[in-house]
Tab-separated table of C-alpha atoms and ligand atoms in Angstrom:
chain	number	residue	atom	x	y	z
A	845	MET	CA	36.024	36.287	187.508
A	846	ILE	CA	37.901	37.952	190.334
A	847	LEU	CA	39.324	36.077	193.321
A	848	LEU	CA	40.083	37.894	196.572
A	849	LYS	CA	42.698	35.757	198.363
A	850	ASN	CA	43.556	35.826	202.086
A	851	ALA	CA	40.772	38.276	202.860
A	852	THR	CA	39.663	39.253	206.335
A	853	VAL	CA	35.955	39.579	205.567
A	854	VAL	CA	33.986	41.826	207.898
A	855	ASN	CA	30.234	41.291	208.133
A	856	ALA	CA	27.955	42.793	210.779
A	857	ASP	CA	27.764	39.472	212.632
A	858	GLY	CA	31.386	38.409	212.467
A	859	MET	CA	34.803	38.430	210.846
A	860	CYS	CA	36.573	35.532	209.131
A	861	GLU	CA	39.688	34.714	207.147
A	862	THR	CA	38.529	33.473	203.764
A	863	ASP	CA	38.645	33.831	199.981
A	864	VAL	CA	35.908	35.566	198.006
A	865	LEU	CA	35.065	34.740	194.404
A	866	ILE	CA	33.281	37.337	192.289
A	867	ASP	CA	31.485	35.969	189.252
A	868	GLY	CA	30.066	38.728	187.065
A	869	GLU	CA	27.858	41.024	189.140
A	870	THR	CA	27.572	38.632	192.072
A	871	ILE	CA	29.620	37.116	194.871
A	872	SER	CA	29.567	33.399	194.042
A	873	HIS	CA	31.656	31.812	196.818
A	874	VAL	CA	32.918	32.832	200.257
A	875	THR	CA	35.119	29.980	201.516
A	876	PRO	CA	38.810	29.440	202.312
A	877	ASN	CA	41.287	28.133	199.724
A	878	ILE	CA	39.327	28.735	196.528
A	879	GLU	CA	41.189	27.681	193.377
A	880	CYS	CA	39.799	29.185	190.212
A	881	PHE	CA	41.691	28.825	186.944
A	882	GLY	CA	41.797	32.032	184.926
A	883	ALA	CA	40.428	34.306	187.647
A	884	GLU	CA	42.136	37.636	188.293
A	885	ILE	CA	43.687	37.265	191.757
A	886	ILE	CA	43.856	40.117	194.264
A	887	ASP	CA	45.896	39.370	197.373
A	888	CYS	CA	44.124	40.900	200.386
A	889	GLU	CA	46.702	39.923	203.003
A	890	GLY	CA	46.564	42.453	205.845
A	891	LYS	CA	43.463	44.151	204.435
A	892	LEU	CA	39.872	44.296	205.664
A	893	VAL	CA	37.138	43.460	203.169
A	894	PHE	CA	33.758	45.057	203.868
A	895	PRO	CA	30.499	45.005	201.946
A	896	GLY	CA	30.328	48.331	200.059
A	897	PHE	CA	29.306	51.220	202.288
A	898	ILE	CA	25.808	52.676	201.909
A	899	ASP	CA	25.237	56.355	202.632
A	900	MET	CA	21.610	57.036	203.536
A	901	HIS	CA	22.093	60.770	203.590
A	902	CYS	CA	24.075	62.913	201.191
A	903	HIS	CA	23.547	66.005	199.082
A	904	LEU	CA	24.589	65.707	195.443
A	905	ARG	CA	23.191	69.171	194.496
A	906	ASP	CA	21.977	67.842	191.155
A	907	PRO	CA	19.932	69.322	189.531
A	908	GLY	CA	20.275	73.048	189.967
A	909	GLN	CA	23.352	73.636	192.110
A	910	THR	CA	25.924	71.764	190.085
A	911	HIS	CA	28.651	74.303	190.822
A	912	LYS	CA	28.675	72.722	194.332
A	913	GLU	CA	28.471	69.081	193.188
A	914	ASP	CA	26.873	67.021	190.452
A	915	MET	CA	25.981	63.378	189.980
A	916	GLU	CA	29.347	62.603	188.405
A	917	SER	CA	31.614	64.321	190.946
A	918	GLY	CA	29.410	63.164	193.820
A	919	THR	CA	29.457	59.516	192.800
A	920	ARG	CA	33.222	59.598	192.213
A	921	ALA	CA	33.626	61.068	195.714
A	922	ALA	CA	31.407	58.258	196.990
A	923	LEU	CA	33.620	55.592	195.410
A	924	ALA	CA	36.756	57.236	196.796
A	925	GLY	CA	35.191	56.912	200.238
A	926	GLY	CA	34.220	53.249	199.779
A	927	TYR	CA	30.527	53.977	199.177
A	928	THR	CA	28.925	51.775	196.548
A	929	THR	CA	25.372	53.022	197.174
A	930	VAL	CA	24.326	56.547	198.140
A	931	CYS	CA	20.927	58.136	198.721
A	932	CYS	CA	20.622	61.789	197.751
A	933	MET	CA	18.447	64.230	199.634
A	934	PRO	CA	15.767	66.072	197.675
A	935	ASN	CA	16.611	69.707	198.522
A	936	THR	CA	17.853	70.382	194.996
A	937	THR	CA	16.686	73.111	192.611
A	938	PRO	CA	13.968	72.225	191.825
A	939	PRO	CA	13.375	69.763	194.680
A	940	LEU	CA	12.998	66.030	193.984
A	941	ASP	CA	9.249	65.992	194.610
A	942	ASN	CA	7.779	64.075	191.670
A	943	PRO	CA	8.263	60.816	189.698
A	944	ALA	CA	10.069	62.512	186.790
A	945	MET	CA	12.788	63.699	189.159
A	946	MET	CA	13.194	60.190	190.613
A	947	ASN	CA	13.563	58.943	187.090
A	948	TYR	CA	16.205	61.566	186.349
A	949	ILE	CA	18.375	60.472	189.284
A	950	ARG	CA	18.038	56.733	188.566
A	951	THR	CA	18.717	57.174	184.830
A	952	ARG	CA	21.731	59.386	185.436
A	953	SER	CA	23.021	56.947	188.054
A	954	ALA	CA	22.822	54.056	185.577
A	955	ALA	CA	24.558	56.085	182.855
A	956	LEU	CA	27.432	57.130	185.116
A	957	ASP	CA	27.897	53.621	186.509
A	958	ASN	CA	29.835	54.801	189.569
A	959	ALA	CA	28.191	54.408	192.981
A	960	ASP	CA	24.521	53.407	192.715
A	961	VAL	CA	22.362	56.446	193.499
A	962	TYR	CA	18.845	56.280	194.912
A	963	PRO	CA	16.791	59.446	195.234
A	964	ILE	CA	14.994	60.356	198.432
A	965	GLY	CA	11.732	62.044	197.494
A	966	CYS	CA	10.299	65.079	199.259
A	967	ILE	CA	7.697	64.646	201.993
A	968	THR	CA	5.835	67.724	200.806
A	969	ARG	CA	5.614	69.420	197.416
A	970	GLY	CA	8.451	71.881	196.992
A	971	GLN	CA	9.445	71.126	200.620
A	972	LYS	CA	6.844	73.742	201.515
A	973	GLY	CA	5.473	71.713	204.422
A	974	ALA	CA	1.852	71.691	203.259
A	975	GLU	CA	0.790	69.299	200.485
A	976	LEU	CA	2.043	65.694	200.440
A	977	CYS	CA	3.844	64.391	197.343
A	978	GLU	CA	2.667	61.320	195.413
A	979	TYR	CA	4.638	58.708	197.339
A	980	GLY	CA	3.364	55.676	195.408
A	981	ARG	CA	4.308	57.051	192.011
A	982	MET	CA	7.624	58.366	193.341
A	983	LYS	CA	8.447	54.936	194.753
A	984	GLU	CA	7.623	53.269	191.425
A	985	ALA	CA	10.039	55.690	189.764
A	986	GLY	CA	12.849	54.838	192.179
A	987	ALA	CA	12.373	56.799	195.427
A	988	ILE	CA	13.943	54.845	198.287
A	989	ALA	CA	12.478	56.945	201.126
A	990	VAL	CA	10.986	60.378	201.731
A	991	SER	CA	12.400	63.397	203.573
A	992	ASP	CA	12.155	67.169	203.711
A	993	ASP	CA	15.759	67.353	204.932
A	994	GLY	CA	16.891	70.904	205.575
A	995	LEU	CA	13.333	72.224	205.721
A	996	PRO	CA	11.654	70.074	208.377
A	997	VAL	CA	7.868	69.720	208.316
A	998	SER	CA	6.834	72.185	211.018
A	999	ASN	CA	3.133	71.360	211.040
A	1000	GLY	CA	2.529	68.287	213.221
A	1001	ALA	CA	-0.682	67.302	211.447
A	1002	VAL	CA	1.063	67.309	208.066
A	1003	MET	CA	3.878	65.178	209.507
A	1004	LEU	CA	1.378	62.708	210.990
A	1005	ASN	CA	-0.397	62.406	207.641
A	1006	ALA	CA	2.945	61.978	205.871
A	1007	LEU	CA	3.901	59.126	208.203
A	1008	LYS	CA	0.562	57.383	207.631
A	1009	TYR	CA	0.716	57.894	203.882
A	1010	ALA	CA	4.344	56.714	203.635
A	1011	LYS	CA	3.425	53.603	205.600
A	1012	THR	CA	0.846	52.542	202.999
A	1013	PHE	CA	3.647	52.419	200.406
A	1014	GLY	CA	6.226	50.819	202.689
A	1015	LEU	CA	8.394	53.937	202.560
A	1016	THR	CA	10.450	55.098	205.517
A	1017	VAL	CA	10.311	58.765	206.488
A	1018	LEU	CA	13.800	60.170	207.075
A	1019	SER	CA	13.289	63.051	209.392
A	1020	HIS	CA	15.479	66.097	209.833
A	1021	SER	CA	13.857	66.735	213.190
A	1022	GLU	CA	14.221	70.336	214.224
A	1023	ASP	CA	11.892	72.891	215.731
A	1024	LYS	CA	12.851	75.939	213.679
A	1025	SER	CA	10.993	78.219	216.074
A	1026	ILE	CA	13.576	77.213	218.693
A	1027	SER	CA	16.705	77.222	216.502
A	1028	GLY	CA	15.699	80.558	215.001
A	1029	THR	CA	18.637	82.406	213.490
A	1030	GLY	CA	21.251	80.510	215.519
A	1031	VAL	CA	24.428	79.414	213.770
A	1032	VAL	CA	26.257	77.302	216.400
A	1033	ASN	CA	25.526	75.217	219.487
A	1034	ALA	CA	24.191	77.394	222.301
A	1035	GLY	CA	26.805	77.281	225.042
A	1036	GLU	CA	30.081	78.611	226.299
A	1037	ASN	CA	31.838	78.636	222.926
A	1038	ALA	CA	28.967	80.492	221.271
A	1039	THR	CA	29.249	83.162	223.967
A	1040	VAL	CA	33.035	83.360	223.653
A	1041	CYS	CA	32.741	83.782	219.887
A	1042	GLY	CA	29.780	86.150	220.014
A	1043	LEU	CA	27.798	83.855	217.707
A	1044	ARG	CA	24.060	83.168	218.017
A	1045	GLY	CA	23.324	79.822	219.658
A	1046	ILE	CA	20.955	76.997	218.674
A	1047	PRO	CA	19.525	75.416	221.858
A	1048	LYS	CA	19.825	71.629	222.000
A	1049	ALA	CA	16.067	71.384	222.467
A	1050	ALA	CA	15.559	72.557	218.872
A	1051	GLU	CA	16.723	69.080	217.881
A	1052	SER	CA	15.560	66.945	220.795
A	1053	ALA	CA	12.060	68.489	220.955
A	1054	GLY	CA	11.728	67.952	217.208
A	1055	ILE	CA	12.785	64.316	217.593
A	1056	ALA	CA	10.405	63.762	220.519
A	1057	ARG	CA	7.516	65.049	218.413
A	1058	ASP	CA	8.405	62.942	215.381
A	1059	VAL	CA	8.901	59.773	217.443
A	1060	LEU	CA	5.482	60.220	219.078
A	1061	LEU	CA	3.840	60.927	215.722
A	1062	ALA	CA	5.429	57.809	214.207
A	1063	GLU	CA	4.125	55.714	217.101
A	1064	GLU	CA	0.659	57.253	216.652
A	1065	ALA	CA	0.780	56.399	212.931
A	1066	GLY	CA	2.345	52.972	213.486
A	1067	ALA	CA	4.831	54.038	210.858
A	1068	ARG	CA	8.567	53.638	210.386
A	1069	LEU	CA	10.676	56.662	211.218
A	1070	HIS	CA	14.393	57.174	210.672
A	1071	VAL	CA	15.821	60.170	212.495
A	1072	CYS	CA	18.616	61.956	210.642
A	1073	HIS	CA	21.886	63.300	212.077
A	1074	VAL	CA	21.361	62.858	215.829
A	1075	SER	CA	23.793	65.054	217.785
A	1076	THR	CA	22.702	65.459	221.425
A	1077	ALA	CA	22.570	63.285	224.547
A	1078	GLU	CA	18.850	64.033	224.961
A	1079	SER	CA	18.117	62.924	221.381
A	1080	VAL	CA	19.913	59.609	221.919
A	1081	ASP	CA	17.957	59.063	225.101
A	1082	ILE	CA	14.584	59.792	223.464
A	1083	ILE	CA	15.354	57.237	220.750
A	1084	ARG	CA	16.685	54.694	223.259
A	1085	GLN	CA	13.415	54.917	225.210
A	1086	ALA	CA	11.301	54.714	222.032
A	1087	LYS	CA	13.133	51.547	220.970
A	1088	LYS	CA	12.490	50.047	224.416
A	1089	ARG	CA	8.766	50.701	223.866
A	1090	GLY	CA	9.000	48.813	220.574
A	1091	ALA	CA	8.610	51.800	218.266
A	1092	SER	CA	9.788	51.349	214.654
A	1093	VAL	CA	12.402	54.040	215.029
A	1094	THR	CA	15.948	54.017	213.724
A	1095	CYS	CA	18.490	56.802	213.604
A	1096	GLU	CA	21.797	57.944	212.258
A	1097	THR	CA	24.624	60.165	213.347
A	1098	CYS	CA	27.484	61.576	211.288
A	1099	PRO	CA	31.271	61.427	211.779
A	1100	HIS	CA	31.464	65.093	212.827
A	1101	TYR	CA	29.163	64.470	215.797
A	1102	PHE	CA	31.381	61.803	217.371
A	1103	ALA	CA	34.779	63.087	216.221
A	1104	ALA	CA	34.551	66.824	216.875
A	1105	THR	CA	33.223	69.275	219.451
A	1106	ASP	CA	32.137	72.876	219.082
A	1107	ASP	CA	35.702	73.885	220.004
A	1108	GLU	CA	36.126	73.813	216.211
A	1109	ILE	CA	34.214	77.098	215.964
A	1110	LEU	CA	36.708	78.966	218.154
A	1111	SER	CA	38.806	79.694	215.056
A	1112	TYR	CA	35.674	80.822	213.163
A	1113	ASN	CA	36.307	78.003	210.678
A	1114	THR	CA	33.115	78.050	208.588
A	1115	ASN	CA	33.580	74.361	207.724
A	1116	ALA	CA	32.589	73.797	211.365
A	1117	LYS	CA	29.247	75.542	210.707
A	1118	ILE	CA	26.948	72.564	210.401
A	1119	ASN	CA	23.273	71.910	211.115
A	1120	PRO	CA	22.623	70.402	213.639
A	1121	PRO	CA	25.631	72.210	215.119
A	1122	LEU	CA	28.741	70.569	216.563
A	1123	ARG	CA	28.120	70.044	220.284
A	1124	ALA	CA	30.101	70.014	223.535
A	1125	SER	CA	32.102	67.016	224.737
A	1126	ASP	CA	29.365	65.518	226.959
A	1127	ASP	CA	27.117	65.221	223.908
A	1128	VAL	CA	29.957	63.698	221.892
A	1129	ASP	CA	30.402	61.100	224.650
A	1130	ALA	CA	26.659	60.336	224.588
A	1131	ILE	CA	26.742	59.883	220.795
A	1132	ILE	CA	29.623	57.405	221.095
A	1133	GLU	CA	27.741	55.565	223.838
A	1134	GLY	CA	24.631	55.442	221.625
A	1135	ILE	CA	26.706	54.035	218.761
A	1136	ALA	CA	28.291	51.414	221.002
A	1137	ASP	CA	25.030	50.220	222.587
A	1138	GLY	CA	23.170	50.043	219.263
A	1139	THR	CA	20.752	52.912	219.888
A	1140	ILE	CA	22.344	54.620	216.898
A	1141	ASP	CA	21.872	52.345	213.911
A	1142	VAL	CA	23.698	54.125	211.131
A	1143	ILE	CA	26.615	56.410	210.374
A	1144	ALA	CA	25.615	58.644	207.451
A	1145	THR	CA	27.701	61.459	205.995
A	1146	ASP	CA	25.257	64.363	205.483
A	1147	HIS	CA	27.819	65.203	202.758
A	1148	ALA	CA	27.052	68.870	202.089
A	1149	PRO	CA	29.322	70.347	199.405
A	1150	HIS	CA	29.519	74.119	198.892
A	1151	GLY	CA	31.545	76.395	196.623
A	1152	PHE	CA	34.698	77.996	198.050
A	1153	ASP	CA	33.299	81.539	197.831
A	1154	GLU	CA	30.088	80.479	199.556
A	1155	LYS	CA	31.906	79.103	202.598
A	1156	ASN	CA	34.627	81.774	202.592
A	1157	LYS	CA	32.397	84.339	204.267
A	1158	GLU	CA	31.751	85.697	207.718
A	1159	PHE	CA	30.502	82.900	209.978
A	1160	ASP	CA	26.949	84.279	210.122
A	1161	TYR	CA	26.595	84.315	206.349
A	1162	ALA	CA	28.276	81.030	205.372
A	1163	PRO	CA	25.963	78.086	204.550
A	1164	PHE	CA	25.732	75.066	206.882
A	1165	GLY	CA	27.534	71.808	206.109
A	1166	THR	CA	30.742	69.842	205.649
A	1167	VAL	CA	31.615	67.358	202.938
A	1168	GLY	CA	31.985	63.822	204.259
A	1169	LEU	CA	31.933	61.073	201.648
A	1170	GLU	CA	35.706	60.798	201.293
A	1171	THR	CA	36.565	60.826	205.000
A	1172	ALA	CA	33.679	59.061	206.792
A	1173	PHE	CA	35.271	55.622	206.929
A	1174	SER	CA	38.677	56.832	208.117
A	1175	VAL	CA	37.177	59.145	210.737
A	1176	ALA	CA	34.972	56.347	212.055
A	1177	TYR	CA	37.778	53.789	211.956
A	1178	THR	CA	40.227	56.117	213.709
A	1179	ARG	CA	37.861	57.560	216.311
A	1180	LEU	CA	35.665	54.535	217.032
A	1181	VAL	CA	37.484	51.306	216.155
A	1182	LEU	CA	41.059	52.242	217.066
A	1183	THR	CA	39.820	53.682	220.380
A	1184	ASP	CA	38.076	50.346	221.105
A	1185	ALA	CA	34.654	52.024	221.361
A	1186	ILE	CA	33.371	49.560	218.734
A	1187	LYS	CA	34.605	46.590	216.694
A	1188	PRO	CA	35.042	46.430	212.902
A	1189	THR	CA	31.859	44.311	212.777
A	1190	ASP	CA	29.957	47.221	214.370
A	1191	LEU	CA	31.365	49.538	211.738
A	1192	CYS	CA	30.023	47.164	209.091
A	1193	ARG	CA	26.606	47.324	210.742
A	1194	LEU	CA	26.693	51.128	210.949
A	1195	MET	CA	27.954	51.821	207.433
A	1196	SER	CA	26.534	48.969	205.374
A	1197	ALA	CA	24.262	46.324	206.919
A	1198	ALA	CA	21.867	48.602	208.820
A	1199	PRO	CA	21.364	51.109	205.993
A	1200	ALA	CA	20.681	48.202	203.586
A	1201	ASN	CA	18.175	46.793	206.043
A	1202	ILE	CA	16.393	50.097	206.744
A	1203	LEU	CA	16.166	50.932	203.044
A	1204	GLY	CA	15.118	47.425	201.993
A	1205	LEU	CA	18.165	46.911	199.761
A	1206	THR	CA	18.180	43.158	200.335
A	1207	ASP	CA	20.855	42.374	197.724
A	1208	ARG	CA	23.622	44.275	199.529
A	1209	GLY	CA	25.069	45.110	202.941
A	1210	ARG	CA	26.671	41.688	203.365
A	1211	ILE	CA	29.503	39.619	201.919
A	1212	GLU	CA	27.958	36.243	201.167
A	1213	ALA	CA	27.329	33.965	198.206
A	1214	GLY	CA	24.498	35.363	196.114
A	1215	ALA	CA	24.910	38.991	197.205
A	1216	ARG	CA	25.552	41.797	194.773
A	1217	ALA	CA	29.337	42.161	194.419
A	1218	ASP	CA	29.599	45.591	196.048
A	1219	ILE	CA	32.849	45.363	197.981
A	1220	VAL	CA	35.325	47.744	199.566
A	1221	ILE	CA	38.855	46.780	200.541
A	1222	VAL	CA	40.656	48.876	203.140
A	1223	ASP	CA	44.179	48.992	204.472
A	1224	PRO	CA	43.708	49.373	208.226
A	1225	ASP	CA	47.379	50.190	208.820
A	1226	ALA	CA	47.604	53.068	206.350
A	1227	GLU	CA	47.896	56.487	207.939
A	1228	TYR	CA	47.432	59.702	206.003
A	1229	THR	CA	46.698	63.398	206.292
A	1230	VAL	CA	43.424	64.587	204.764
A	1231	ASP	CA	43.984	67.060	201.933
A	1232	ALA	CA	40.639	68.396	200.725
A	1233	ARG	CA	42.268	69.738	197.559
A	1234	THR	CA	42.640	66.146	196.357
A	1235	PHE	CA	38.952	65.293	196.839
A	1236	LYS	CA	36.929	64.039	193.892
A	1237	SER	CA	34.025	66.047	195.296
A	1238	LYS	CA	33.662	69.590	193.977
A	1239	GLY	CA	33.148	70.584	197.615
A	1240	LYS	CA	36.441	71.121	199.451
A	1241	ASN	CA	34.657	72.362	202.581
A	1242	SER	CA	35.854	69.595	204.882
A	1243	LEU	CA	35.881	69.906	208.645
A	1244	PHE	CA	38.508	67.159	208.547
A	1245	ASP	CA	40.957	68.910	206.219
A	1246	GLY	CA	44.445	68.475	207.671
A	1247	TRP	CA	43.408	65.724	210.109
A	1248	ARG	CA	45.685	62.724	210.542
A	1249	LEU	CA	43.605	59.563	210.039
A	1250	ASN	CA	44.031	55.802	209.864
A	1251	GLY	CA	42.438	53.322	207.498
A	1252	GLN	CA	42.486	53.938	203.791
A	1253	ILE	CA	40.252	52.674	200.983
A	1254	THR	CA	42.347	50.744	198.450
A	1255	ASP	CA	39.840	49.018	196.133
A	1256	VAL	CA	36.135	49.341	195.412
A	1257	PHE	CA	33.929	47.008	193.403
A	1258	VAL	CA	30.430	47.898	192.240
A	1259	LYS	CA	28.390	45.011	190.807
A	1260	GLY	CA	31.614	43.075	190.388
A	1261	GLU	CA	33.418	45.819	188.495
A	1262	ARG	CA	36.625	47.249	189.953
A	1263	LYS	CA	36.363	51.026	189.946
A	1264	THR	CA	39.105	53.598	189.419
A	1265	LEU	CA	39.478	55.642	192.564
B	2057	ZN	ZN1	19.378	67.650	207.709
């Protein structure tokens, strides 16, 4: 048994000073002044104790691109960032589009025993945007949701059918909403900085028009839709209005969309080449507003590891993406909590409770008696400089490399077991 003494426990609905007793794989008691003979005692004075973070959106590159990341390095990176559950996107080689692949991810996750990994199955076979996968059999084999992240379903009729079909199995569609005919060959946000740099722009409507379509299709289907990596003011507004109408729509943003603007591209830093692209400051403000008013439900990482040589190219030729698992908490804590935009309880909602709720992971996302003992302890006063070279992830392509951040993960428990970070 493990006893967390003097803990400041942060749940989505409140914070309290208490002790937490872990018995085996479960939290058995959450009350002040627990005495437990023989328990290992961890003094949490001055620390914040959150339910383990849950990342709804990361890329572990396994199978097929394991020079970028694999299940082992990816789950160790997850633990280092306080994530006890992560969901991996299916754009692997081959894509995760059948039950055997779901089985592979779940089996490998159990064998590694780091962060718990759930696969997200493809919407369409091979992410080709035409034929739907077998959602029922994929769900039985462990799929937690479906998505064609990276290669959005361009055909509206296919997307409508996918939403209806997913609904019959109680699966949520995670949509990378983008109209590729609008984004074209763009590499950065269309705007002043794109012009200054001489880089091709991606109009904001590529994202917001895609989201508008998917929201309307989800309402038509009466299905649940979760919109991935929202980055523009218009996108937030579309989702805000849909929620007011009562649509079953949720959404996420990522740390880079509230902590950075497209000024990052002025140095041609390819780690700032991300899709959707980093936006201008008015969009960043709208994202923070959406987080604060609850329109944005979740902070996900969109952790996208790449090899050094792949990113170390001319801007036009480098792949999109930044790693994020090992910095998400600190970036969010520094840029949202310490600026008083949100409270620690909101951060718990965004990084743990809401993802658990959306994904139907009813045994986690909360510190309470009976819950799975997935716990992260953070030192809110710690300040450090991000050094990507020290990451557990194989991907060192971090937009946040060199940033000064507050809030550091000190201990992580998965199913009651204290993990080495
Ligand atoms: Zn995406």
